[in-house]
CSV table of C-alpha atoms in Angstrom, one decimal:
chain,number,residue,atom,x,y,z
L,6,MET,CA,131.8,32.6,68.6
L,7,SER,CA,128.5,33.0,70.4
L,8,ALA,CA,127.8,34.3,73.8
L,9,LYS,CA,126.3,32.2,76.6
L,10,THR,CA,122.5,32.0,76.4
L,11,SER,CA,121.7,29.5,79.1
L,12,LYS,CA,119.3,31.9,80.9
L,13,ALA,CA,116.0,32.8,79.2
L,14,ARG,CA,116.0,36.4,78.0
L,15,PRO,CA,113.3,38.6,79.6
L,16,LYS,CA,110.4,39.5,77.5
L,17,SER,CA,110.6,43.2,78.3
L,18,LYS,CA,113.7,45.2,77.3
L,19,VAL,CA,115.4,47.3,79.9
L,20,LYS,CA,115.9,50.8,78.6
L,21,LYS,CA,119.5,51.6,77.9
L,22,PRO,CA,121.2,54.8,78.8
L,23,PRO,CA,121.9,57.1,75.8
L,24,GLU,CA,125.7,56.7,76.0
L,25,HIS,CA,127.5,53.8,74.4
L,26,THR,CA,127.8,50.5,76.2
L,27,ALA,CA,131.3,49.5,77.5
L,28,MET,CA,131.7,47.0,74.7
L,29,MET,CA,130.7,49.4,72.0
L,30,THR,CA,132.9,52.1,73.4
L,31,THR,CA,135.9,49.7,73.2
L,32,LEU,CA,135.0,48.6,69.6
L,33,LEU,CA,134.9,52.3,68.5
L,34,ALA,CA,138.2,53.1,70.2
L,35,GLU,CA,139.7,50.1,68.4
L,36,HIS,CA,138.4,51.5,65.1
L,37,ARG,CA,140.3,54.7,65.8
L,38,HIS,CA,143.5,52.7,66.5
L,39,MET,CA,143.0,50.7,63.3
L,40,ALA,CA,142.5,53.9,61.3
L,41,THR,CA,145.7,55.3,62.7
L,42,MET,CA,147.6,52.2,61.6
L,43,LEU,CA,146.1,52.3,58.1
L,44,LYS,CA,147.2,55.9,57.8
L,45,VAL,CA,150.7,54.9,58.8
L,46,LEU,CA,150.6,52.2,56.1
L,47,GLU,CA,149.2,54.6,53.6
L,48,LYS,CA,152.1,57.0,54.2
L,49,GLN,CA,154.6,54.2,53.6
L,50,LEU,CA,152.9,53.2,50.4
L,51,ASP,CA,153.2,56.8,49.2
L,52,LEU,CA,156.9,56.7,49.9
L,53,ILE,CA,157.3,53.4,48.0
L,54,GLU,CA,155.6,55.0,45.0
L,55,ALA,CA,157.8,58.1,45.3
L,56,ASP,CA,161.0,56.0,45.9
L,57,GLY,CA,161.3,57.8,49.2
L,58,ASN,CA,163.0,56.9,52.5
L,59,ILE,CA,160.9,53.8,53.3
L,60,ASN,CA,160.9,52.1,56.7
L,61,THR,CA,160.3,48.5,55.7
L,62,ASN,CA,159.9,47.5,59.3
L,63,VAL,CA,156.9,49.8,59.7
L,64,VAL,CA,155.3,48.4,56.5
L,65,TYR,CA,155.7,44.8,57.9
L,66,GLU,CA,154.7,45.6,61.4
L,67,THR,CA,151.5,47.4,60.4
L,68,LEU,CA,150.2,44.5,58.5
L,69,TYR,CA,151.4,42.0,61.1
L,70,TYR,CA,149.5,44.0,63.7
L,71,MET,CA,146.3,44.0,61.6
L,72,THR,CA,146.5,40.2,61.3
L,73,GLU,CA,147.5,39.6,64.9
L,74,TYR,CA,145.1,42.0,66.7
L,75,PRO,CA,142.0,43.1,64.8
L,76,ASP,CA,141.6,39.9,62.9
L,77,ARG,CA,142.1,37.7,66.0
L,78,PHE,CA,140.3,39.7,68.7
L,79,HIS,CA,138.4,42.7,67.4
L,80,HIS,CA,136.4,41.2,64.6
L,81,PRO,CA,135.4,38.0,66.5
L,82,ARG,CA,133.9,40.2,69.3
L,83,GLU,CA,132.0,42.2,66.6
L,84,ASP,CA,130.7,38.9,65.1
L,85,ALA,CA,129.3,37.8,68.4
L,86,MET,CA,127.5,41.1,68.9
L,87,PHE,CA,126.3,41.0,65.3
L,88,GLN,CA,125.0,37.4,65.7
L,89,ARG,CA,123.1,38.4,68.9
L,90,ALA,CA,121.5,41.4,67.2
L,91,ALA,CA,120.6,39.4,64.0
L,92,GLN,CA,118.7,36.9,66.2
L,93,LEU,CA,116.5,39.7,67.5
L,94,SER,CA,116.0,41.8,64.4
L,95,GLU,CA,115.4,40.3,60.9
L,96,SER,CA,116.1,43.7,59.4
L,97,LEU,CA,119.7,43.4,60.6
L,98,ALA,CA,120.3,39.9,59.3
L,99,ASP,CA,121.4,40.8,55.7
L,100,ALA,CA,123.8,43.6,56.9
L,101,VAL,CA,125.2,41.4,59.6
L,102,ASP,CA,125.8,38.5,57.1
L,103,THR,CA,127.6,40.9,54.8
L,104,LEU,CA,129.8,42.3,57.6
L,105,GLN,CA,130.8,38.9,58.9
L,106,ARG,CA,131.7,37.8,55.4
L,107,ASP,CA,133.8,41.0,55.1
L,108,HIS,CA,135.7,40.0,58.3
L,109,ASP,CA,136.6,36.6,56.7
L,110,LYS,CA,137.6,38.3,53.4
L,111,MET,CA,139.7,41.0,55.2
L,112,ALA,CA,141.5,38.4,57.3
L,113,ASP,CA,142.4,36.5,54.2
L,114,SER,CA,143.4,39.8,52.4
L,115,GLY,CA,145.5,40.8,55.4
L,116,LYS,CA,147.5,37.6,55.4
L,117,LYS,CA,148.1,37.8,51.6
L,118,ALA,CA,149.2,41.4,51.9
L,119,LEU,CA,151.6,40.5,54.8
L,120,GLN,CA,153.1,37.7,52.7
L,121,ALA,CA,153.5,40.1,49.8
L,122,VAL,CA,155.4,42.5,52.1
L,123,VAL,CA,157.7,39.6,53.3
L,124,GLU,CA,158.4,38.7,49.7
L,125,TRP,CA,158.9,42.4,48.7
L,126,ARG,CA,161.5,42.8,51.5
L,127,ARG,CA,163.4,39.9,50.0
L,128,GLY,CA,163.2,41.4,46.5
L,129,LYS,CA,160.7,38.8,45.3
L,130,HIS,CA,157.6,40.9,44.9
L,131,ASP,CA,157.0,43.9,42.6
L,132,ALA,CA,156.7,47.2,44.6
L,133,ASN,CA,153.9,48.5,42.3
L,134,LYS,CA,151.8,45.4,43.0
L,135,LEU,CA,152.4,45.7,46.7
L,136,VAL,CA,151.2,49.3,46.6
L,137,LYS,CA,148.1,48.3,44.7
L,138,THR,CA,147.4,45.5,47.1
L,139,GLY,CA,147.9,47.7,50.1
L,140,ARG,CA,145.7,50.5,48.9
L,141,THR,CA,142.9,48.1,48.1
L,142,TYR,CA,143.2,46.6,51.6
L,143,ILE,CA,143.1,50.1,53.2
L,144,ALA,CA,140.1,51.2,51.2
L,145,ASP,CA,138.1,48.1,52.0
L,146,LEU,CA,138.8,48.4,55.7
L,147,PHE,CA,137.9,52.1,55.9
L,148,ARG,CA,134.6,51.4,53.9
L,149,HIS,CA,133.8,48.5,56.2
L,150,MET,CA,134.3,50.5,59.4
L,151,GLU,CA,132.3,53.4,58.0
L,152,VAL,CA,129.3,51.0,57.3
L,153,GLU,CA,129.6,49.6,60.8
L,154,GLU,CA,129.7,53.0,62.6
L,155,LYS,CA,127.2,54.9,60.5
L,156,VAL,CA,124.7,52.1,59.7
L,157,VAL,CA,125.0,49.0,61.8
L,158,PHE,CA,126.2,50.0,65.2
L,159,PRO,CA,123.4,52.5,65.8
L,160,LYS,CA,120.8,49.8,64.9
L,161,ILE,CA,122.5,47.3,67.1
L,162,GLU,CA,122.5,49.6,70.1
L,163,ALA,CA,118.7,50.2,69.4
L,164,THR,CA,118.1,46.5,69.3
L,165,LEU,CA,120.1,45.0,72.2
L,166,SER,CA,118.9,45.5,75.8
L,167,GLN,CA,121.0,45.7,78.9
L,168,TRP,CA,120.3,42.1,79.4
L,169,ASP,CA,121.9,41.2,76.0
L,170,TRP,CA,124.9,43.4,76.7
L,171,ARG,CA,125.4,41.8,80.1
L,172,GLU,CA,125.4,38.3,78.6
L,173,LEU,CA,127.8,39.3,75.9
L,174,ALA,CA,130.1,40.9,78.6
L,175,ALA,CA,129.9,37.7,80.7
L,176,ASP,CA,131.4,35.6,78.0
L,177,ASP,CA,135.2,35.4,78.8
L,178,THR,CA,136.0,34.7,75.1
L,179,LEU,CA,134.7,38.2,74.2
L,180,LEU,CA,137.0,40.1,76.6
L,181,PRO,CA,139.3,42.5,74.8
L,182,ALA,CA,142.9,41.5,74.6
L,183,ALA,CA,145.8,43.8,75.5
L,184,ASP,CA,146.6,45.9,72.4
L,185,PRO,CA,150.3,45.4,71.5
L,186,VAL,CA,150.6,48.9,70.1
L,187,PHE,CA,148.1,51.1,71.9
L,188,GLY,CA,147.9,49.1,75.1
L,189,PRO,CA,149.9,49.6,78.4
L,190,ARG,CA,152.9,47.7,77.0
L,191,VAL,CA,154.2,47.9,73.4
L,192,GLY,CA,155.1,44.5,72.0
L,193,ARG,CA,158.8,44.2,71.0
L,194,GLU,CA,157.8,43.2,67.5
L,195,PHE,CA,155.8,46.4,67.1
L,196,ARG,CA,158.2,49.1,68.3
L,197,ASN,CA,158.8,50.7,64.9
L,198,VAL,CA,155.2,51.0,64.0
L,199,ALA,CA,154.2,52.1,67.5
L,200,ARG,CA,156.6,55.0,67.2
L,201,SER,CA,155.2,55.9,63.8
L,202,ALA,CA,151.6,55.6,65.0
L,203,ARG,CA,152.3,57.9,68.0
L,204,ARG,CA,154.1,60.3,65.7
L,205,SER,CA,151.0,60.3,63.4
L,206,LEU,CA,148.7,61.0,66.3
L,207,ARG,CA,151.0,63.8,67.6
L,208,ARG,CA,151.1,65.5,64.2
L,209,GLY,CA,147.4,65.6,64.1
L,210,VAL,CA,147.3,68.0,67.1
L,211,GLU,CA,150.6,69.8,67.0
L,212,ASN,CA,151.8,72.6,64.7
L,213,ALA,CA,153.0,71.0,61.5
L,214,VAL,CA,155.4,73.8,60.7
L,215,ILE,CA,157.3,73.3,64.0
L,216,LEU,CA,157.4,69.5,63.5
L,217,GLU,CA,159.3,70.2,60.2
L,218,TRP,CA,162.2,71.6,62.2
L,219,LEU,CA,164.6,68.7,62.2
L,220,GLY,CA,166.1,69.4,65.6
L,221,LEU,CA,162.7,69.4,67.4
L,222,GLU,CA,161.5,66.4,65.4
L,223,THR,CA,164.6,64.4,66.6
L,224,VAL,CA,163.9,65.5,70.2
L,225,LEU,CA,160.3,64.4,70.0
L,226,GLU,CA,161.2,61.1,68.5
L,227,SER,CA,163.8,60.4,71.2
L,228,ILE,CA,161.2,61.3,73.9
L,229,GLU,CA,158.7,58.9,72.3
L,230,VAL,CA,161.2,56.1,72.4
L,231,LEU,CA,162.1,56.8,76.0
L,232,SER,CA,158.4,57.1,76.9
L,233,ILE,CA,157.7,53.6,75.4
L,234,ALA,CA,160.7,52.2,77.3
L,235,ARG,CA,159.5,53.8,80.6
L,236,ASP,CA,156.0,52.4,80.1
L,237,ASN,CA,157.4,48.9,79.4
L,238,SER,CA,159.7,49.1,82.4
L,239,LEU,CA,157.0,50.1,84.8
L,240,PHE,CA,154.7,47.4,83.4
L,241,SER,CA,157.4,44.8,83.9
L,242,THR,CA,158.1,46.0,87.4
L,243,ARG,CA,154.5,45.9,88.5
L,244,LYS,CA,153.9,42.5,87.0
L,245,HIS,CA,156.9,41.0,88.8
L,246,ALA,CA,156.1,42.6,92.1
L,247,ARG,CA,152.5,41.4,91.9
L,248,THR,CA,153.6,37.9,91.0
L,249,THR,CA,156.2,37.8,93.8
L,250,PHE,CA,153.6,38.9,96.3
L,251,GLU,CA,151.0,36.3,95.2
L,252,GLU,CA,153.5,33.4,95.1
L,253,CYS,CA,155.0,34.2,98.5
L,254,ARG,CA,151.5,34.5,100.0
L,255,GLU,CA,150.7,31.1,98.7
L,256,ILE,CA,154.0,29.7,100.0
L,257,VAL,CA,153.3,31.1,103.5
L,258,ALA,CA,149.8,29.6,103.5
L,259,GLN,CA,151.0,26.1,102.5
L,260,ASN,CA,154.2,25.8,104.5
L,261,PRO,CA,154.8,28.6,107.1
L,262,LEU,CA,157.9,27.0,108.6
L,263,LEU,CA,159.9,26.9,105.4
L,264,SER,CA,158.3,30.0,103.9
L,265,PRO,CA,161.3,32.3,104.6
L,266,PHE,CA,163.7,30.2,102.5
L,267,GLN,CA,161.1,29.4,99.8
L,268,CYS,CA,160.0,33.0,99.5
L,269,THR,CA,163.7,34.1,99.2
L,270,ALA,CA,164.3,31.6,96.4
L,271,CYS,CA,161.0,32.7,94.7
L,272,SER,CA,162.0,36.4,95.0
L,273,LEU,CA,165.5,35.7,93.6
L,274,ARG,CA,164.1,33.7,90.7
L,275,LEU,CA,161.5,36.5,89.8
L,276,TYR,CA,164.2,39.2,90.3
L,277,GLY,CA,166.4,37.5,87.8
L,278,SER,CA,163.4,37.4,85.3
L,279,TRP,CA,162.8,41.1,86.0
L,280,VAL,CA,166.5,42.0,85.4
L,281,ARG,CA,166.5,40.1,82.1
L,282,GLU,CA,163.4,42.0,80.9
L,283,GLN,CA,164.9,45.3,82.0
L,284,ILE,CA,168.1,44.5,80.0
L,285,GLU,CA,166.0,43.6,76.9
L,286,ILE,CA,164.0,46.9,77.2
L,287,SER,CA,167.3,48.8,77.6
L,288,GLN,CA,168.8,47.1,74.5
L,289,ASP,CA,165.7,47.8,72.5
L,290,THR,CA,165.8,51.4,73.5
L,291,VAL,CA,169.5,51.8,72.6
L,292,LYS,CA,168.7,50.2,69.2
L,293,GLU,CA,165.7,52.6,68.6
L,294,MET,CA,167.8,55.6,69.5
L,295,GLY,CA,170.4,54.4,67.0
L,296,ASN,CA,167.6,54.2,64.4
L,297,ILE,CA,166.7,57.8,65.1
L,298,ARG,CA,170.2,58.9,64.5
L,299,SER,CA,170.3,57.0,61.2
L,300,GLU,CA,167.1,58.6,60.1
L,301,VAL,CA,168.5,62.1,60.9
L,302,ARG,CA,171.6,61.4,58.9
L,303,GLY,CA,169.5,60.3,56.0
L,304,GLN,CA,167.4,63.4,56.2
L,305,LEU,CA,170.5,65.6,56.3
L,306,ARG,CA,171.9,63.8,53.2
L,307,THR,CA,168.6,64.5,51.5
L,308,LEU,CA,168.7,68.2,52.4
L,309,ARG,CA,172.3,68.5,51.1
L,310,ASN,CA,171.7,66.5,47.9
L,311,PRO,CA,168.0,67.0,47.0
L,312,ASP,CA,168.5,65.4,43.6
């Protein structure tokens, strides 16, 4: 996926400011998100080995996220940046070729790992093999991101000019897509892993001893679920309000005389869509609160019967 190069590139480079470009900042932030997801997966693999209380939904959703977001959106944008830099610097060509082949290899590995999880949940795949596959996938991704951040990214920033970055940013196909876990709205298919990811981030900055207190942990989990529901509800409300305004404005412009009736019909239709989404959000929230209660009961059983 290459950026547009219709205009001739100026011979002289424009000096870049010392801070990261917007695209590089986004890519680095996505690396942090990917690292969080891999740590969540690593914890679940530890539980599988220890025959602990495993959340199979989290295992599945983590790998599904990796194949649906980084492999589809993050890596292609990196490839475009790599390709542009390799055209300008021969010294980067070999490293770029290796990283691009890594992207293809990891996409294939992610799909195979996801399929292994699907079969494992059905009882058709050995847990030990799944753990081994998952750990290899995690190690490869961490190694890959480390090479990018410590070796290749600095060289790319030293190679590309503001002109190059502007041309990359002008390519609509390279715009970042909304992240279904760390973005403004959590995807319904990623609710379990989103909660685990936020819990992982929270534990990195809060007192671990306090978090071991079951009552506080339950309260924090419940707040997290309600926070996700609130974010999704606000996102849905703003989206429908914006759509209603835009459609009614277009109706008024095209047919002012009939616009009151048509705008009313449009508003009612979009209101119905909004109500359905709010009901779905409420149902998902109730389900997640039920999951929390089930987890608490499981932890209490473990405390009462440690063996």
